[in-house]
Coordinates of N, CA and C in Angstrom, one line a residue:
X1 N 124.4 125.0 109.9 CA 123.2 125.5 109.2 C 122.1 124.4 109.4
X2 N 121.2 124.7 110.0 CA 119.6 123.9 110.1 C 119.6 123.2 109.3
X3 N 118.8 121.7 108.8 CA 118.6 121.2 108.1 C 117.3 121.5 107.3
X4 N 117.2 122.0 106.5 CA 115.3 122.5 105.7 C 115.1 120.7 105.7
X5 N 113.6 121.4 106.1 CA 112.8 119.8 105.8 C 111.7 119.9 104.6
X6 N 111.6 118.4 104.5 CA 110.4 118.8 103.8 C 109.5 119.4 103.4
X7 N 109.1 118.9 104.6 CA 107.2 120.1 105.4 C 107.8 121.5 104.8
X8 N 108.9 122.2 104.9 CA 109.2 123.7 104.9 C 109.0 123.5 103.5
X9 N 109.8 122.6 102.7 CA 109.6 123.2 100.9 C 108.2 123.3 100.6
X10 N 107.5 122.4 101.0 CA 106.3 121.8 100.5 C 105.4 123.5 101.3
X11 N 105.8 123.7 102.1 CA 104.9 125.1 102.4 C 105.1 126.1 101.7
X12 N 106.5 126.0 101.7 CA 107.1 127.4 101.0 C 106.6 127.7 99.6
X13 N 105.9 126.4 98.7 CA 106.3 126.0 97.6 C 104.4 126.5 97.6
X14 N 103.7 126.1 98.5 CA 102.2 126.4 98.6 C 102.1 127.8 98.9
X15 N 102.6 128.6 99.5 CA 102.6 129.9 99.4 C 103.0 130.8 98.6
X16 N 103.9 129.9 97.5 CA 103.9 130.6 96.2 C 102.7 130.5 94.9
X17 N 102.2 128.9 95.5 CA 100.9 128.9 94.6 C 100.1 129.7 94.8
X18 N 99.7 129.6 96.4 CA 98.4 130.6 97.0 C 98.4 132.0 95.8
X19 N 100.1 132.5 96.2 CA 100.2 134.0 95.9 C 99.6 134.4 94.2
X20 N 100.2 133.3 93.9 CA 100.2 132.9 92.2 C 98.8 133.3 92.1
X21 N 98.0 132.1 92.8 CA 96.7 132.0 92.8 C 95.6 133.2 92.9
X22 N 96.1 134.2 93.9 CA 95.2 135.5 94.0 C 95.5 136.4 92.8
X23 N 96.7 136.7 92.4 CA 97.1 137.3 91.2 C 96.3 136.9 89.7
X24 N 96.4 135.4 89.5 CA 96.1 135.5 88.4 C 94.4 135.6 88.5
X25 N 93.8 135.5 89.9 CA 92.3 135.4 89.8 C 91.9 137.0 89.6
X26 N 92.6 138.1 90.3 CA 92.9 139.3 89.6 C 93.4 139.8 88.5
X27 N 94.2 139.4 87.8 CA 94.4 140.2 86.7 C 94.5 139.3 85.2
X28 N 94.3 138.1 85.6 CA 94.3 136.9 84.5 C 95.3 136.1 84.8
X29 N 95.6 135.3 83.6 CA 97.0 134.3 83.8 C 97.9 135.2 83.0
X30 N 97.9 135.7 81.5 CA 98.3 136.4 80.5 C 99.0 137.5 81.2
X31 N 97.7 138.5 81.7 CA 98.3 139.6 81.9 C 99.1 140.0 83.9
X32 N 99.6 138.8 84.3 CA 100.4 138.6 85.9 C 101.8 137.9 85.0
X33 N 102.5 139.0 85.8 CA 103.9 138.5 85.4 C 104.5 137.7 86.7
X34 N 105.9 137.4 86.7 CA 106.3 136.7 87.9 C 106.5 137.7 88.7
X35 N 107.0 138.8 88.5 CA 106.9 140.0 89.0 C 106.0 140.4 90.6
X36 N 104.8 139.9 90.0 CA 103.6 140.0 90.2 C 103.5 139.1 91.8
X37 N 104.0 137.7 91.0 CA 103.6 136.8 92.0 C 105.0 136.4 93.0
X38 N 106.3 137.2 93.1 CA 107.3 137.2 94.0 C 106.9 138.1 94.7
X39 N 106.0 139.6 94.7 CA 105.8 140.2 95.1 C 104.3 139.9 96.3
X40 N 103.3 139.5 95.6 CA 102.3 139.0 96.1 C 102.6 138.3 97.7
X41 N 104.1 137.0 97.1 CA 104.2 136.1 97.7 C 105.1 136.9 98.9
X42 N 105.8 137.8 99.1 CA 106.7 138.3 99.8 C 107.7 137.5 99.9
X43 N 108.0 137.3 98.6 CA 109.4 136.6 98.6 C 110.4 137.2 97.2
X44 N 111.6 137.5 97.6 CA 112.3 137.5 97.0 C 112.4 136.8 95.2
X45 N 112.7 137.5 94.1 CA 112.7 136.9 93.1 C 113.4 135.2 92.8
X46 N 114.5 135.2 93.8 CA 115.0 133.9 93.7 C 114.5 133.0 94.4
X47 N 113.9 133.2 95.4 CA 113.3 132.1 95.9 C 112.2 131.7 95.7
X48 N 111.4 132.4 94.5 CA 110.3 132.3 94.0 C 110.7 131.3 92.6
X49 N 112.1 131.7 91.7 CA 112.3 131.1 91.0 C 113.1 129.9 91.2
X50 N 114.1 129.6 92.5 CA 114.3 128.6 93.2 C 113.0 126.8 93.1
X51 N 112.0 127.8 93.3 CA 110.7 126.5 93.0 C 109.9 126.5 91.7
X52 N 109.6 127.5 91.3 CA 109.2 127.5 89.5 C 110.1 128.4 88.8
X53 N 110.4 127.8 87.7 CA 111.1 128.3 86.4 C 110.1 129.5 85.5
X54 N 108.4 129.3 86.0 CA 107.6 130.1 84.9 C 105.9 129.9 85.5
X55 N 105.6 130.4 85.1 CA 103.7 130.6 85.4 C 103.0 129.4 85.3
X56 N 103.8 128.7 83.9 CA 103.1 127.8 83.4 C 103.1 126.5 84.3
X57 N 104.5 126.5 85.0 CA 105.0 125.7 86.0 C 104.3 125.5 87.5
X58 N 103.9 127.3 87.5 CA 102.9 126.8 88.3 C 101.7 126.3 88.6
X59 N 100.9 126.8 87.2 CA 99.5 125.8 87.0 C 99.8 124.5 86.8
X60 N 100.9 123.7 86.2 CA 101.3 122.8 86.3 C 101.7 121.8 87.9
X61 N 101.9 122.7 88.4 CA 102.0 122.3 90.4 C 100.6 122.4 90.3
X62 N 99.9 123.1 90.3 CA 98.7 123.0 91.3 C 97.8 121.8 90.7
X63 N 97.9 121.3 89.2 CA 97.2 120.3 88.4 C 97.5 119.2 89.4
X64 N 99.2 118.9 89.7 CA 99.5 117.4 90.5 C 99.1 117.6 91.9
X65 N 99.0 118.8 92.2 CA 99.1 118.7 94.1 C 97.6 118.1 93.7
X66 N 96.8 118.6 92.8 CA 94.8 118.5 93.2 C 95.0 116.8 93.0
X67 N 95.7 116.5 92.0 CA 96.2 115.0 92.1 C 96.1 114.2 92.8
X68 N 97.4 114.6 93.8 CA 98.0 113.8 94.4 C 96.9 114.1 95.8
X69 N 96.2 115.4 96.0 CA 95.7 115.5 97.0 C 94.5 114.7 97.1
X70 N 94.1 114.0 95.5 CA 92.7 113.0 95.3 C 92.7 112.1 96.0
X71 N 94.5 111.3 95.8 CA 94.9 109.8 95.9 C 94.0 109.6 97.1
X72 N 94.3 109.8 98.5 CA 93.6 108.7 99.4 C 92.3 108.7 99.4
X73 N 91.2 109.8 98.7 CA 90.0 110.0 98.9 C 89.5 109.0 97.5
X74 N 90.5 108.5 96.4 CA 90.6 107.4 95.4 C 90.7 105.9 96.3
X75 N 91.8 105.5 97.5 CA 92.0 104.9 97.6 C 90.5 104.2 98.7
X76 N 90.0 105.5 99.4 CA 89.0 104.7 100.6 C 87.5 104.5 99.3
X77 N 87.6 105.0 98.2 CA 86.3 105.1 97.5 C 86.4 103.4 97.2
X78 N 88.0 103.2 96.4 CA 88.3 101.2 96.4 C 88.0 100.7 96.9
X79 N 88.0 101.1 98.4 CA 88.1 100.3 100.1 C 86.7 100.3 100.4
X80 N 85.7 101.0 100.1 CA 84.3 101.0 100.7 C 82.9 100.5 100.1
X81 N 83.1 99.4 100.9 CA 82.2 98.0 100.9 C 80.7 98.7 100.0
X82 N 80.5 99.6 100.0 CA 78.9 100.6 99.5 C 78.9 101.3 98.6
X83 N 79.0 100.8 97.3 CA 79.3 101.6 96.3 C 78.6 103.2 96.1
X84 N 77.6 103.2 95.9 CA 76.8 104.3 96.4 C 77.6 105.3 96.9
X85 N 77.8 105.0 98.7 CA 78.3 105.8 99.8 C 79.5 106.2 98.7
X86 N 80.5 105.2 98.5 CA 81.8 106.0 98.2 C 81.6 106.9 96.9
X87 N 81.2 106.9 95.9 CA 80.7 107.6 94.7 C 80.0 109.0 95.8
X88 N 78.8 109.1 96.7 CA 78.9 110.3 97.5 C 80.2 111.1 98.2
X89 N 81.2 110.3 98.6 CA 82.3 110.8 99.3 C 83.1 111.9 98.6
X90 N 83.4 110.6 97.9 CA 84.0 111.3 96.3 C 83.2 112.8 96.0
X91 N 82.2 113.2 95.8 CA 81.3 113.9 95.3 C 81.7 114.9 96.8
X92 N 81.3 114.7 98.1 CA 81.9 115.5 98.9 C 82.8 115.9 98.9
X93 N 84.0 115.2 98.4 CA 85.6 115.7 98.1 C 85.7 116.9 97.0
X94 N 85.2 116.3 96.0 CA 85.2 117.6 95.1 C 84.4 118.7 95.1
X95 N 82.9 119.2 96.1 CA 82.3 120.1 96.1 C 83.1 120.8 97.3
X96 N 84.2 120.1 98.3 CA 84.0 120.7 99.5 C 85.6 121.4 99.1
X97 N 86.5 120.7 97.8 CA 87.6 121.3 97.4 C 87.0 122.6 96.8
X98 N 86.0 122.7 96.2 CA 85.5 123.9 95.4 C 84.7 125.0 96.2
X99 N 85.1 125.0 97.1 CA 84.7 125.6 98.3 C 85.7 126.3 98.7
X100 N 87.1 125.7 99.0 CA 88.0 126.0 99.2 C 88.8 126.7 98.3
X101 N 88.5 126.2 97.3 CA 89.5 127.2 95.9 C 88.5 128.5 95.5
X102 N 87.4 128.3 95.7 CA 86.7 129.7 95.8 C 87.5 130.6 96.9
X103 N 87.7 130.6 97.7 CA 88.5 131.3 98.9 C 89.9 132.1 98.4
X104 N 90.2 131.2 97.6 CA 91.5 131.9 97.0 C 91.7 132.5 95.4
X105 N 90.1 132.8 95.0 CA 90.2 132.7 93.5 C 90.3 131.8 92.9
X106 N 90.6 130.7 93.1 CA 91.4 129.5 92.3 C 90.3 128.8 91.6
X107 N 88.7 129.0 91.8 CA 88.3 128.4 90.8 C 88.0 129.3 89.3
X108 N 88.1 130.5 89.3 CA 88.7 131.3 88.3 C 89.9 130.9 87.9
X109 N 90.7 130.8 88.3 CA 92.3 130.3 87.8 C 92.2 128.9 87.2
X110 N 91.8 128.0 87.6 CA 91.9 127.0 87.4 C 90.6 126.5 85.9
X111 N 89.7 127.4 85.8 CA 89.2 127.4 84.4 C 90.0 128.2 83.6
X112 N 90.8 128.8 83.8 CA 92.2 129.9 82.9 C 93.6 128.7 82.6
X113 N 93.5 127.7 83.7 CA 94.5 126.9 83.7 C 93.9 125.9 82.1
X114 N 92.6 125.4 82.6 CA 91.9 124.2 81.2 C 92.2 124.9 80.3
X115 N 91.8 126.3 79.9 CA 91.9 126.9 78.2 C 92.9 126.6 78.2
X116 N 94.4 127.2 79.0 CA 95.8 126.7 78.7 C 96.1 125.5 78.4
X117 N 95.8 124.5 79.2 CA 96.3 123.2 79.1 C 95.8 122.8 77.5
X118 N 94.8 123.3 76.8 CA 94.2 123.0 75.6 C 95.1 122.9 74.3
X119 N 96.5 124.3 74.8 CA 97.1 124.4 73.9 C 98.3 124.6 74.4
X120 N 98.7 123.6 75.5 CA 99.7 123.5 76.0 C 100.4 122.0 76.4
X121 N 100.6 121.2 75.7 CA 100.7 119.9 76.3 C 101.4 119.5 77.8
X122 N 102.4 120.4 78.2 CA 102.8 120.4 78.9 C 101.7 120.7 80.2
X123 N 100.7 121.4 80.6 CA 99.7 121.7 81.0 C 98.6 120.1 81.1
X124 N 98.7 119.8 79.8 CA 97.5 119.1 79.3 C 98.0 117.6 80.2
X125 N 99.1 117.0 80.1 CA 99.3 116.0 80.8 C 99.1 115.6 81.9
X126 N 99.6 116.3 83.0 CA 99.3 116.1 84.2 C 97.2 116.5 84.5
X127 N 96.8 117.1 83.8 CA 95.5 117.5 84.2 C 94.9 116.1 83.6
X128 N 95.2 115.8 82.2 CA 94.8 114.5 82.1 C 94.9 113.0 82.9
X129 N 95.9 113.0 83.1 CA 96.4 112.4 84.4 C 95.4 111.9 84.9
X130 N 95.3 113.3 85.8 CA 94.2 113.1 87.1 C 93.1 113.1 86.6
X131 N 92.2 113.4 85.9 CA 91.1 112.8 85.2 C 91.2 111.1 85.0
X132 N 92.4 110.7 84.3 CA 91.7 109.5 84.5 C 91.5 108.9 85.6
X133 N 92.5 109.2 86.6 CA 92.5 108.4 87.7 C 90.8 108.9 88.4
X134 N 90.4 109.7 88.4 CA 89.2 109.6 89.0 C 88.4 109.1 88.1
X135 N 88.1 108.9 86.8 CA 87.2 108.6 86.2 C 87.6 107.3 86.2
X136 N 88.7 106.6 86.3 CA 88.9 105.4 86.4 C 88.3 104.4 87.7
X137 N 88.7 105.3 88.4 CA 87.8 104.9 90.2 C 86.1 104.9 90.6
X138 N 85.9 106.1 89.7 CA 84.1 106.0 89.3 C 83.8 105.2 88.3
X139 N 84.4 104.7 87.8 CA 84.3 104.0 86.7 C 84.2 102.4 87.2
X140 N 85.4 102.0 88.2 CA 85.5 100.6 89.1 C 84.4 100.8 89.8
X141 N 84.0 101.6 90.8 CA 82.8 101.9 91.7 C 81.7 101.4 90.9
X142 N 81.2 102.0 89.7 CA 80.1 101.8 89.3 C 79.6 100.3 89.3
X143 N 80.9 99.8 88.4 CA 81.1 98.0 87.9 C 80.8 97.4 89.2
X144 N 81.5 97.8 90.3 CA 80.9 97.6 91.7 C 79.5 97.3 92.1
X145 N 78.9 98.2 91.7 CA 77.4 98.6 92.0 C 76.9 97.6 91.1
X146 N 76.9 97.9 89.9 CA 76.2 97.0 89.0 C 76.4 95.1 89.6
X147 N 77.3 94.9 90.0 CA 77.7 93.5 90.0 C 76.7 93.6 91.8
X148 N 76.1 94.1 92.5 CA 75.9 93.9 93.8 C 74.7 94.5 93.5
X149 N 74.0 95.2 92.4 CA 72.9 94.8 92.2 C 72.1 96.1 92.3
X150 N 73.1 96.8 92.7 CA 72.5 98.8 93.3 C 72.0 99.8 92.4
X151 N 73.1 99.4 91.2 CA 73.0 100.0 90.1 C 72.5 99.5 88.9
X152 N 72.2 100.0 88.2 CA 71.6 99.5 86.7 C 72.4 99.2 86.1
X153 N 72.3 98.1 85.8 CA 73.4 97.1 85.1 C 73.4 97.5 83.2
X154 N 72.6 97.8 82.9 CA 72.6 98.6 81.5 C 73.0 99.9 81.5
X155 N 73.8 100.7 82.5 CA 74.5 101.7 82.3 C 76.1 101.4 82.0
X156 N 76.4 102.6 80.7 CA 77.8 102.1 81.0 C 78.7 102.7 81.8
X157 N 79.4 102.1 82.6 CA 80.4 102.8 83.8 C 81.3 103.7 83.6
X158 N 81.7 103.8 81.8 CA 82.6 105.3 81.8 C 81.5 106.0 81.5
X159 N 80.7 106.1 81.0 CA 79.6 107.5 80.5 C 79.1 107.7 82.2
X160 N 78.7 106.9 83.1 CA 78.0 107.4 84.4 C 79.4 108.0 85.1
X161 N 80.6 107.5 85.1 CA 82.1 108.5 85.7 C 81.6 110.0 85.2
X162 N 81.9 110.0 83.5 CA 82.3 110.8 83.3 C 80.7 112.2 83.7
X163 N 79.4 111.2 84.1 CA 78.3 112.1 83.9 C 79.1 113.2 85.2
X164 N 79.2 112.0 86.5 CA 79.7 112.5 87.9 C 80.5 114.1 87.3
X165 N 81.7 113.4 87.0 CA 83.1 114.4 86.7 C 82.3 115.8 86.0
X166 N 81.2 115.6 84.9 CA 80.5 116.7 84.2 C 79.6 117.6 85.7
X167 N 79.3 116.7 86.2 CA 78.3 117.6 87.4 C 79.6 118.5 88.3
X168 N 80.6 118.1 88.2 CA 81.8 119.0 89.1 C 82.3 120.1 88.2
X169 N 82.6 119.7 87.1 CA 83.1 120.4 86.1 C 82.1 122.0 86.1
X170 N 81.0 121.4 85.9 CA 79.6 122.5 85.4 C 79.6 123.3 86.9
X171 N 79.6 122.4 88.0 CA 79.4 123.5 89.1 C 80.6 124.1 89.2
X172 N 82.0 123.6 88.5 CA 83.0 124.9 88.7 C 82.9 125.8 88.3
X173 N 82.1 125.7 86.7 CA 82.3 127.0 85.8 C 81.3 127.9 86.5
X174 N 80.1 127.4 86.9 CA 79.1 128.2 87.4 C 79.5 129.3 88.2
X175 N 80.3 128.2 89.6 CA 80.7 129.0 91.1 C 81.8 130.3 90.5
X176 N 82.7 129.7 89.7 CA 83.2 130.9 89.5 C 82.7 132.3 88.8
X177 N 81.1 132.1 88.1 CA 80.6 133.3 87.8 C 79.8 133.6 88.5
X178 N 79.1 133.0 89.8 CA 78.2 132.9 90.3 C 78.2 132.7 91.9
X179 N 79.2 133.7 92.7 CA 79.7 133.2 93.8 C 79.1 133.1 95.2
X180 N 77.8 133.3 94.6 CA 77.1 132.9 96.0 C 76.3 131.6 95.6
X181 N 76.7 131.2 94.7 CA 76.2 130.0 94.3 C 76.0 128.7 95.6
X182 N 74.7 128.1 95.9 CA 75.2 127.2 97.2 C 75.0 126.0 97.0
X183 N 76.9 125.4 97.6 CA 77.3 124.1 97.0 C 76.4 122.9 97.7
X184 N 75.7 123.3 98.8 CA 75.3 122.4 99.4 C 74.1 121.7 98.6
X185 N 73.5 122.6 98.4 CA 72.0 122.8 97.6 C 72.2 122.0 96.0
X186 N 73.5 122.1 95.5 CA 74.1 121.6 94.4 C 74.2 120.2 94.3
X187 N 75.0 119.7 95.2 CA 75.1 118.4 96.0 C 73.6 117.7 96.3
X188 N 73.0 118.4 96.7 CA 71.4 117.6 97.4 C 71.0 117.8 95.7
X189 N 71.0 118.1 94.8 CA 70.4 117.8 94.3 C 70.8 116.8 93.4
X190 N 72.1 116.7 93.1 CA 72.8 116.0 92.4 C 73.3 114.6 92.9
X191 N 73.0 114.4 94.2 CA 72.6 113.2 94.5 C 71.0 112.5 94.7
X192 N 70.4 113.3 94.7 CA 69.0 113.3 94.4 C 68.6 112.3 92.9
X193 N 69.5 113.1 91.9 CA 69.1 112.3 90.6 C 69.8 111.0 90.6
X194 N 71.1 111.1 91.3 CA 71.6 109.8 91.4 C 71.6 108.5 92.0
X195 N 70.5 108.6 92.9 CA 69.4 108.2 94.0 C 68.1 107.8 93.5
X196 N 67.8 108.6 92.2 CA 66.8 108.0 92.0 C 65.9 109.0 92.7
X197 N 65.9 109.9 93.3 CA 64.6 110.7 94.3 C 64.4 111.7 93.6
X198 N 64.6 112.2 92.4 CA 64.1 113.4 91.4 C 62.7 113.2 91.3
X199 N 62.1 112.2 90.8 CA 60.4 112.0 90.4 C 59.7 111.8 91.7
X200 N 58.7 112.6 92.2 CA 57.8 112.1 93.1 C 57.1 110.4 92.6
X201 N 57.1 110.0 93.8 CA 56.5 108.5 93.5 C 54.9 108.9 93.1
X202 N 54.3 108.2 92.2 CA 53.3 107.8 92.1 C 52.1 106.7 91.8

């Protein structure tokens, strides 16, 4: 018998999120049963429960993959000599992921996942997690900036993380009511104030 590899779980295991994903962006989180999402997925009940035990499990996957999918766009923001630049990258990472989870519903889902996680600790961990780790990295970036002279050294570096993480947060909730919303335009502007180019010179 073939050896299953990795790559194959790690797909198999994403094509049950996808499926998850269009379901609950349809009919909610509450009212999609698993039912729902073995069906969606064209897979068999067991092999759907083979990878999650429950719904909750899956919002719970998709919390670490967004995680774990941050890590190296965390690691080159450490690595880049330009504080500025990497605080934009970053900011690219997360408009251009919200781009893509529009495609699948998922930024609907993923504001269904936060209510959850509110009253779910199990939920709430791993999403906290990954918050800090990026607010932690905008957070080093800034101290960066300030020490090299770019940034205003009387700002404090968790309230300017957490302003960033608020500008992503706010354009999620928006895009998901608002789906022709354009990310680009969002971005230009929101580096605009972060730049300092909002006020005409006079």
């Amino acid at each position: 018998m073939p050896k299953v590899t990795e790559a194959y779980l790690d797909q198999r295991r994403q094509q049950i999120m996808n499926a998850a994903y269009r379901c609950f962006a349809r009919k909610g989180f509450h009212q999609t049963t698993m039912r729902d999402i073995y069906a969606e997925a064209g897979l068999s009940a067991g092999a759907v429960y083979h990878y999650f035990s429950s719904k909750e499990e899956i919002i719970k996957a998709s919390f670490i993959f967004d995680y774990h999918r941050g890590l190296p766009v965390l690691q080159q923001a450490a690595e880049n000599p330009d504080p500025l630049d990497a605080i934009a990258r970053l900011l690219d990472f997360f408009y251009a992921g919200l781009e893509s989870a529009a495609d699948l519903g998922a930024d609907r889902v993923n504001i269904q996942g936060w209510a959850e996680a509110l009253v779910n600790p199990q939920l709430l961990a791993p999403l906290h997690e990954s918050l800090q780790a990026f607010l932690g990295e905008l957070s080093k970036t800034v101290r960066r900036g300030q020490t090299m002279g770019v940034i205003d050294p009387a700002l404090d570096p968790e309230a300017v993380g957490e302003v960033i993480l608020s500008s992503y947060f706010g354009l999620y909730l928006q895009k998901a009511f608002r789906p022709d919303l354009d990310v680009g335009k969002y971005k230009t502007a929101v580096l605009s104030l972060f730049n300092g180019n909002f006020r005409v010179a006079t």
